[in-house]
PDB file of C-alpha atoms in Angstrom:
ATOM      1  CA  MET A   1      -0.045  -0.520  -0.261  1.00 42.00           C
ATOM      2  CA  PHE A   2       2.909   2.421   0.768  1.00 43.00           C
ATOM      3  CA  HIS A   3       3.646   2.706  -2.699  1.00 48.00           C
ATOM      4  CA  LYS A   4       0.824   3.521  -3.767  1.00 48.00           C
ATOM      5  CA  LEU A   5       0.896   7.089  -2.302  1.00 45.00           C
ATOM      6  CA  LEU A   6       4.049   7.900  -3.810  1.00 48.00           C
ATOM      7  CA  LEU A   7       2.967   7.079  -7.855  1.00 49.00           C
ATOM      8  CA  PRO A   8       3.698  10.072 -10.023  1.00 47.00           C
ATOM      9  CA  GLY A   9       0.202  11.739 -11.031  1.00 46.00           C
ATOM     10  CA  ASN A  10      -0.798  11.783  -7.015  1.00 48.00           C
ATOM     11  CA  LEU A  11      -0.997  15.107  -5.710  1.00 41.00           C
ATOM     12  CA  ASP A  12       2.019  14.081  -3.146  1.00 62.00           C
ATOM     13  CA  SER A  13       4.083  13.526  -5.767  1.00 71.00           C
ATOM     14  CA  PHE A  14       5.631  17.211  -5.913  1.00 73.00           C
ATOM     15  CA  ILE A  15       6.775  16.522  -2.483  1.00 78.00           C
ATOM     16  CA  VAL A  16       8.120  13.089  -3.397  1.00 83.00           C
ATOM     17  CA  ARG A  17      10.104  14.483  -5.841  1.00 84.00           C
ATOM     18  CA  TRP A  18      11.184  17.894  -4.462  1.00 89.00           C
ATOM     19  CA  GLY A  19      11.877  15.527  -0.885  1.00 91.00           C
ATOM     20  CA  ILE A  20      14.647  13.411  -3.105  1.00 94.00           C
ATOM     21  CA  LEU A  21      15.805  16.138  -4.558  1.00 95.00           C
ATOM     22  CA  ALA A  22      16.672  17.707  -1.626  1.00 95.00           C
ATOM     23  CA  MET A  23      18.073  14.614   0.234  1.00 97.00           C
ATOM     24  CA  LEU A  24      20.516  13.752  -2.948  1.00 97.00           C
ATOM     25  CA  ALA A  25      21.592  17.767  -2.828  1.00 97.00           C
ATOM     26  CA  PHE A  26      22.351  17.688   1.069  1.00 98.00           C
ATOM     27  CA  SER A  27      24.065  14.223   0.431  1.00 98.00           C
ATOM     28  CA  MET A  28      26.455  15.647  -2.263  1.00 97.00           C
ATOM     29  CA  ILE A  29      26.984  18.701  -0.410  1.00 97.00           C
ATOM     30  CA  ALA A  30      28.234  16.770   2.300  1.00 97.00           C
ATOM     31  CA  LEU A  31      30.193  14.714   0.332  1.00 96.00           C
ATOM     32  CA  LEU A  32      31.578  17.500  -1.039  1.00 95.00           C
ATOM     33  CA  THR A  33      32.176  19.300   2.552  1.00 96.00           C
ATOM     34  CA  ALA A  34      33.869  16.305   4.065  1.00 96.00           C
ATOM     35  CA  PRO A  35      37.386  16.652   3.278  1.00 95.00           C
ATOM     36  CA  VAL A  36      37.449  20.084   4.963  1.00 95.00           C
ATOM     37  CA  LEU A  37      37.070  18.258   8.588  1.00 95.00           C
ATOM     38  CA  MET A  38      39.828  15.818   7.512  1.00 95.00           C
ATOM     39  CA  PRO A  39      43.162  15.635   8.943  1.00 92.00           C
ATOM     40  CA  GLU A  40      46.584  16.640   7.609  1.00 90.00           C
ATOM     41  CA  GLY A  41      47.743  14.559   4.608  1.00 91.00           C
ATOM     42  CA  TYR A  42      44.007  13.636   3.026  1.00 94.00           C
ATOM     43  CA  SER A  43      43.450  14.772   0.193  1.00 93.00           C
ATOM     44  CA  TRP A  44      40.823  14.640  -1.896  1.00 93.00           C
ATOM     45  CA  ILE A  45      42.321  14.173  -5.386  1.00 94.00           C
ATOM     46  CA  THR A  46      44.148  10.958  -4.159  1.00 94.00           C
ATOM     47  CA  HIS A  47      41.736   9.508  -1.333  1.00 94.00           C
ATOM     48  CA  THR A  48      38.492   8.261  -1.655  1.00 94.00           C
ATOM     49  CA  THR A  49      34.670   9.118   0.055  1.00 95.00           C
ATOM     50  CA  SER A  50      35.256   5.940   2.216  1.00 95.00           C
ATOM     51  CA  GLU A  51      38.392   7.362   3.321  1.00 95.00           C
ATOM     52  CA  SER A  52      36.995  10.372   4.255  1.00 95.00           C
ATOM     53  CA  ALA A  53      34.144   8.620   6.212  1.00 95.00           C
ATOM     54  CA  ALA A  54      36.661   6.253   7.991  1.00 95.00           C
ATOM     55  CA  GLN A  55      37.258   4.379  11.136  1.00 96.00           C
ATOM     56  CA  GLY A  56      38.858   6.283  14.125  1.00 92.00           C
ATOM     57  CA  LEU A  57      38.890   9.672  12.133  1.00 93.00           C
ATOM     58  CA  GLN A  58      37.280  12.599  13.692  1.00 92.00           C
ATOM     59  CA  GLY A  59      34.791  14.333  11.367  1.00 95.00           C
ATOM     60  CA  ALA A  60      33.863  11.381   9.109  1.00 96.00           C
ATOM     61  CA  TRP A  61      30.431  11.900  10.332  1.00 97.00           C
ATOM     62  CA  LEU A  62      29.537  13.934   7.798  1.00 97.00           C
ATOM     63  CA  ALA A  63      30.944  11.611   4.673  1.00 97.00           C
ATOM     64  CA  ARG A  64      28.686   8.656   6.520  1.00 97.00           C
ATOM     65  CA  THR A  65      25.835  11.209   6.366  1.00 97.00           C
ATOM     66  CA  GLY A  66      26.105  11.763   2.631  1.00 97.00           C
ATOM     67  CA  PHE A  67      25.862   7.884   2.075  1.00 97.00           C
ATOM     68  CA  ILE A  68      23.307   7.765   4.237  1.00 98.00           C
ATOM     69  CA  LEU A  69      21.105  10.097   2.391  1.00 98.00           C
ATOM     70  CA  LEU A  70      22.082   8.883  -0.870  1.00 98.00           C
ATOM     71  CA  GLY A  71      21.178   5.495   0.272  1.00 97.00           C
ATOM     72  CA  PHE A  72      17.636   6.852   1.534  1.00 97.00           C
ATOM     73  CA  ALA A  73      17.140   9.052  -0.898  1.00 97.00           C
ATOM     74  CA  VAL A  74      17.293   5.937  -3.694  1.00 97.00           C
ATOM     75  CA  LEU A  75      15.165   3.625  -1.827  1.00 96.00           C
ATOM     76  CA  TRP A  76      12.494   6.791  -1.559  1.00 94.00           C
ATOM     77  CA  LEU A  77      12.797   6.761  -5.648  1.00 95.00           C
ATOM     78  CA  VAL A  78      12.534   3.500  -6.124  1.00 95.00           C
ATOM     79  CA  ALA A  79       8.875   3.695  -4.135  1.00 92.00           C
ATOM     80  CA  ALA A  80       8.255   6.427  -5.578  1.00 90.00           C
ATOM     81  CA  ALA A  81       8.874   4.538  -9.214  1.00 90.00           C
ATOM     82  CA  TYR A  82       7.244   1.438  -8.326  1.00 85.00           C
ATOM     83  CA  SER A  83       4.781   1.856 -11.436  1.00 83.00           C
ATOM     84  CA  THR A  84       6.880   2.815 -13.668  1.00 88.00           C
ATOM     85  CA  TRP A  85       9.917   1.122 -13.721  1.00 92.00           C
ATOM     86  CA  ALA A  86      10.904  -2.426 -14.842  1.00 92.00           C
ATOM     87  CA  ARG A  87      11.510  -4.518 -12.275  1.00 94.00           C
ATOM     88  CA  GLY A  88      14.522  -5.493 -12.848  1.00 95.00           C
ATOM     89  CA  ALA A  89      15.970  -1.807 -12.510  1.00 95.00           C
ATOM     90  CA  SER A  90      13.798  -1.696  -8.974  1.00 96.00           C
ATOM     91  CA  TRP A  91      15.408  -4.761  -7.378  1.00 96.00           C
ATOM     92  CA  MET A  92      18.668  -3.351  -8.402  1.00 97.00           C
ATOM     93  CA  HIS A  93      18.641   0.216  -7.135  1.00 97.00           C
ATOM     94  CA  LEU A  94      16.868  -0.988  -4.209  1.00 97.00           C
ATOM     95  CA  THR A  95      20.117  -3.009  -3.272  1.00 97.00           C
ATOM     96  CA  PHE A  96      22.348   0.113  -4.415  1.00 97.00           C
ATOM     97  CA  GLY A  97      20.558   1.885  -1.564  1.00 97.00           C
ATOM     98  CA  ILE A  98      20.420  -0.876   0.718  1.00 97.00           C
ATOM     99  CA  MET A  99      24.588  -0.886   0.217  1.00 97.00           C
ATOM    100  CA  MET A 100      24.829   2.477   0.372  1.00 97.00           C
ATOM    101  CA  ILE A 101      23.821   2.248   3.580  1.00 97.00           C
ATOM    102  CA  GLY A 102      25.857  -0.383   4.368  1.00 96.00           C
ATOM    103  CA  THR A 103      29.168   1.374   3.637  1.00 96.00           C
ATOM    104  CA  ALA A 104      27.895   4.248   6.274  1.00 96.00           C
ATOM    105  CA  VAL A 105      27.687   1.278   8.740  1.00 96.00           C
ATOM    106  CA  TYR A 106      30.799  -0.351   8.276  1.00 96.00           C
ATOM    107  CA  ALA A 107      33.218   2.409   7.779  1.00 95.00           C
ATOM    108  CA  HIS A 108      36.668   2.063   5.446  1.00 95.00           C
ATOM    109  CA  ARG A 109      40.057   1.279   7.157  1.00 94.00           C
ATOM    110  CA  PRO A 110      41.458   4.680   8.193  1.00 94.00           C
ATOM    111  CA  PHE A 111      44.328   5.899   5.194  1.00 92.00           C
ATOM    112  CA  MET A 112      46.517   7.057   8.328  1.00 90.00           C
ATOM    113  CA  PRO A 113      48.413   3.897   9.012  1.00 87.00           C
ATOM    114  CA  ASP A 114      49.538   4.066  12.703  1.00 88.00           C
ATOM    115  CA  ILE A 115      45.262   4.469  13.565  1.00 90.00           C
ATOM    116  CA  PRO A 116      43.968   0.897  14.713  1.00 92.00           C
ATOM    117  CA  TYR A 117      41.198  -0.365  12.635  1.00 94.00           C
ATOM    118  CA  ASP A 118      38.743  -3.272  12.756  1.00 95.00           C
ATOM    119  CA  VAL A 119      39.757  -5.792   9.699  1.00 96.00           C
ATOM    120  CA  ILE A 120      36.045  -7.176   9.725  1.00 97.00           C
ATOM    121  CA  GLU A 121      34.361  -3.694   9.333  1.00 97.00           C
ATOM    122  CA  ASP A 122      36.989  -2.704   6.407  1.00 96.00           C
ATOM    123  CA  TRP A 123      36.103  -6.048   4.724  1.00 97.00           C
ATOM    124  CA  LEU A 124      32.721  -5.618   4.906  1.00 97.00           C
ATOM    125  CA  HIS A 125      33.139  -1.639   3.474  1.00 96.00           C
ATOM    126  CA  SER A 126      34.938  -3.457   0.505  1.00 95.00           C
ATOM    127  CA  PHE A 127      32.125  -5.967   0.072  1.00 97.00           C
ATOM    128  CA  THR A 128      29.044  -3.506   0.448  1.00 97.00           C
ATOM    129  CA  ALA A 129      30.832  -1.177  -2.249  1.00 95.00           C
ATOM    130  CA  THR A 130      31.269  -3.525  -4.557  1.00 94.00           C
ATOM    131  CA  LEU A 131      27.800  -4.462  -4.135  1.00 96.00           C
ATOM    132  CA  MET A 132      26.674  -0.976  -4.747  1.00 94.00           C
ATOM    133  CA  GLY A 133      28.903  -0.646  -7.776  1.00 92.00           C
ATOM    134  CA  PHE A 134      27.514  -3.762  -9.712  1.00 94.00           C
ATOM    135  CA  ALA A 135      23.428  -2.503  -8.735  1.00 96.00           C
ATOM    136  CA  PHE A 136      23.938   0.753  -9.900  1.00 96.00           C
ATOM    137  CA  SER A 137      25.094  -1.010 -13.255  1.00 94.00           C
ATOM    138  CA  LEU A 138      22.671  -3.285 -13.805  1.00 95.00           C
ATOM    139  CA  GLY A 139      20.383  -0.807 -12.618  1.00 96.00           C
ATOM    140  CA  VAL A 140      21.073   1.651 -15.774  1.00 95.00           C
ATOM    141  CA  PHE A 141      21.160  -1.090 -17.770  1.00 94.00           C
ATOM    142  CA  PHE A 142      17.690  -2.440 -17.208  1.00 95.00           C
ATOM    143  CA  ARG A 143      16.800   1.305 -17.304  1.00 93.00           C
ATOM    144  CA  LEU A 144      17.823   1.435 -20.618  1.00 92.00           C
ATOM    145  CA  LEU A 145      16.548  -1.591 -22.057  1.00 92.00           C
ATOM    146  CA  GLN A 146      13.289  -0.897 -20.413  1.00 92.00           C
ATOM    147  CA  ARG A 147      13.425   2.739 -22.405  1.00 88.00           C
ATOM    148  CA  ALA A 148      14.054   0.427 -25.427  1.00 87.00           C
ATOM    149  CA  ARG A 149      11.181  -1.861 -25.176  1.00 87.00           C
ATOM    150  CA  GLU A 150       9.009   1.052 -24.530  1.00 83.00           C
ATOM    151  CA  ASN A 151      10.246   2.828 -27.963  1.00 78.00           C
ATOM    152  CA  LEU A 152      10.900   5.388 -25.572  1.00 74.00           C
ATOM    153  CA  LYS A 153      13.967   8.018 -26.018  1.00 76.00           C
ATOM    154  CA  ILE A 154      17.382   6.276 -24.481  1.00 74.00           C
ATOM    155  CA  ARG A 155      19.403   9.436 -22.503  1.00 84.00           C
ATOM    156  CA  VAL A 156      22.794  10.326 -23.183  1.00 89.00           C
ATOM    157  CA  LEU A 157      22.934  10.358 -19.329  1.00 91.00           C
ATOM    158  CA  ASP A 158      22.068   6.609 -19.340  1.00 90.00           C
ATOM    159  CA  LEU A 159      25.120   5.630 -21.781  1.00 92.00           C
ATOM    160  CA  VAL A 160      27.278   8.222 -19.414  1.00 93.00           C
ATOM    161  CA  ALA A 161      26.162   6.701 -16.104  1.00 92.00           C
ATOM    162  CA  LEU A 162      26.936   3.105 -17.251  1.00 89.00           C
ATOM    163  CA  ALA A 163      30.226   3.940 -18.763  1.00 90.00           C
ATOM    164  CA  SER A 164      31.698   5.509 -15.756  1.00 88.00           C
ATOM    165  CA  ALA A 165      30.015   3.095 -13.550  1.00 85.00           C
ATOM    166  CA  ILE A 166      32.080   0.059 -15.757  1.00 85.00           C
ATOM    167  CA  PHE A 167      35.488   1.847 -16.735  1.00 87.00           C
ATOM    168  CA  ILE A 168      35.565   4.444 -13.487  1.00 87.00           C
ATOM    169  CA  PRO A 169      36.763   1.730 -11.034  1.00 85.00           C
ATOM    170  CA  LEU A 170      39.288   0.917 -14.201  1.00 86.00           C
ATOM    171  CA  LEU A 171      40.525   4.343 -13.677  1.00 85.00           C
ATOM    172  CA  MET A 172      41.104   4.108 -10.321  1.00 85.00           C
ATOM    173  CA  ILE A 173      43.347   0.898 -10.300  1.00 85.00           C
ATOM    174  CA  SER A 174      45.282   2.477 -13.041  1.00 86.00           C
ATOM    175  CA  PHE A 175      45.526   5.427 -11.407  1.00 86.00           C
ATOM    176  CA  PRO A 176      45.709   5.262  -7.547  1.00 84.00           C
ATOM    177  CA  GLY A 177      47.371   9.262  -7.655  1.00 89.00           C
ATOM    178  CA  ILE A 178      44.161  10.452  -8.705  1.00 92.00           C
ATOM    179  CA  THR A 179      41.593   7.750  -7.452  1.00 92.00           C
ATOM    180  CA  GLY A 180      39.941  10.407  -5.065  1.00 92.00           C
ATOM    181  CA  LEU A 181      39.217  12.810  -8.314  1.00 94.00           C
ATOM    182  CA  VAL A 182      37.619  10.061 -10.540  1.00 92.00           C
ATOM    183  CA  GLN A 183      35.347   8.541  -8.019  1.00 93.00           C
ATOM    184  CA  ARG A 184      34.139  11.686  -7.238  1.00 94.00           C
ATOM    185  CA  LEU A 185      33.127  12.016 -10.945  1.00 93.00           C
ATOM    186  CA  MET A 186      31.226   9.080 -10.715  1.00 93.00           C
ATOM    187  CA  PHE A 187      29.104  10.035  -7.765  1.00 95.00           C
ATOM    188  CA  LEU A 188      28.700  12.720  -9.657  1.00 95.00           C
ATOM    189  CA  VAL A 189      27.056  11.042 -12.414  1.00 95.00           C
ATOM    190  CA  ALA A 190      25.437   8.773 -10.167  1.00 96.00           C
ATOM    191  CA  TYR A 191      23.980  12.118  -8.751  1.00 97.00           C
ATOM    192  CA  LEU A 192      22.919  13.661 -11.739  1.00 96.00           C
ATOM    193  CA  TRP A 193      20.862   9.895 -12.872  1.00 96.00           C
ATOM    194  CA  TYR A 194      19.490   9.502 -10.276  1.00 97.00           C
ATOM    195  CA  GLY A 195      18.494  13.761 -10.004  1.00 95.00           C
ATOM    196  CA  THR A 196      16.878  13.027 -13.662  1.00 93.00           C
ATOM    197  CA  GLU A 197      15.413  10.021 -12.458  1.00 93.00           C
ATOM    198  CA  ALA A 198      13.502  11.893  -9.411  1.00 92.00           C
ATOM    199  CA  TRP A 199      12.444  15.180 -11.703  1.00 90.00           C
ATOM    200  CA  GLN A 200      10.408  12.636 -14.257  1.00 85.00           C
ATOM    201  CA  LEU A 201       8.631  11.316 -11.568  1.00 78.00           C
ATOM    202  CA  ALA A 202       5.471  13.318 -12.513  1.00 60.00           C
ATOM    203  CA  LYS A 203       5.592  11.382 -15.860  1.00 56.00           C
ATOM    204  CA  ARG A 204       4.180   8.066 -15.782  1.00 49.00           C
ATOM    205  CA  PHE A 205       5.538   5.022 -18.102  1.00 38.00           C
ATOM    206  CA  VAL A 206       3.970   1.910 -19.134  1.00 36.00           C
ATOM    207  CA  THR A 207       5.157  -0.222 -16.519  1.00 37.00           C
ATOM    208  CA  ALA A 208       7.622  -3.038 -17.743  1.00 35.00           C
TER     209      ALA A 208
END
């Protein structure tokens, strides 16, 4: 019954759309400003967003808040788009939202080598982050297929999001000196993709 309150065309769709967009915006602001709270030695070009939310660091709460807001924004979007998204897309983005919250619950090891950390928690963080990446890629792919089946225009943003989810992790491995920068570009694409989907909530599509 919950999703029926959030269907596009409903009187509440305006609130839902702007609520999701607001959560995405606050999440992005939190992740962009999180490096300001990091100790000396942290570089937003070299170090990842996960390292700004790492175990044992003062100020890590801001990046973790950004992760949580993004996760819940996506879960809200999945609920709101229940009648318009293909089931595969819904399940994959649902997984993304849950795993994003998991990356906040289970923190990365600190970038400073002298700070002790929980190895299992760091492994759990890597596990949730990896699943999150796969879920986003598949979720975007299923939406792209849905648009093709329904004879809707395939957006350039879909292709960019899919390419970034595949190739940016490879760039992070190949060029460790700019890991933080390229990862933030991937996050930016994800924010744009989810934001665009939230903006289009009032438009009805044929249920796949």
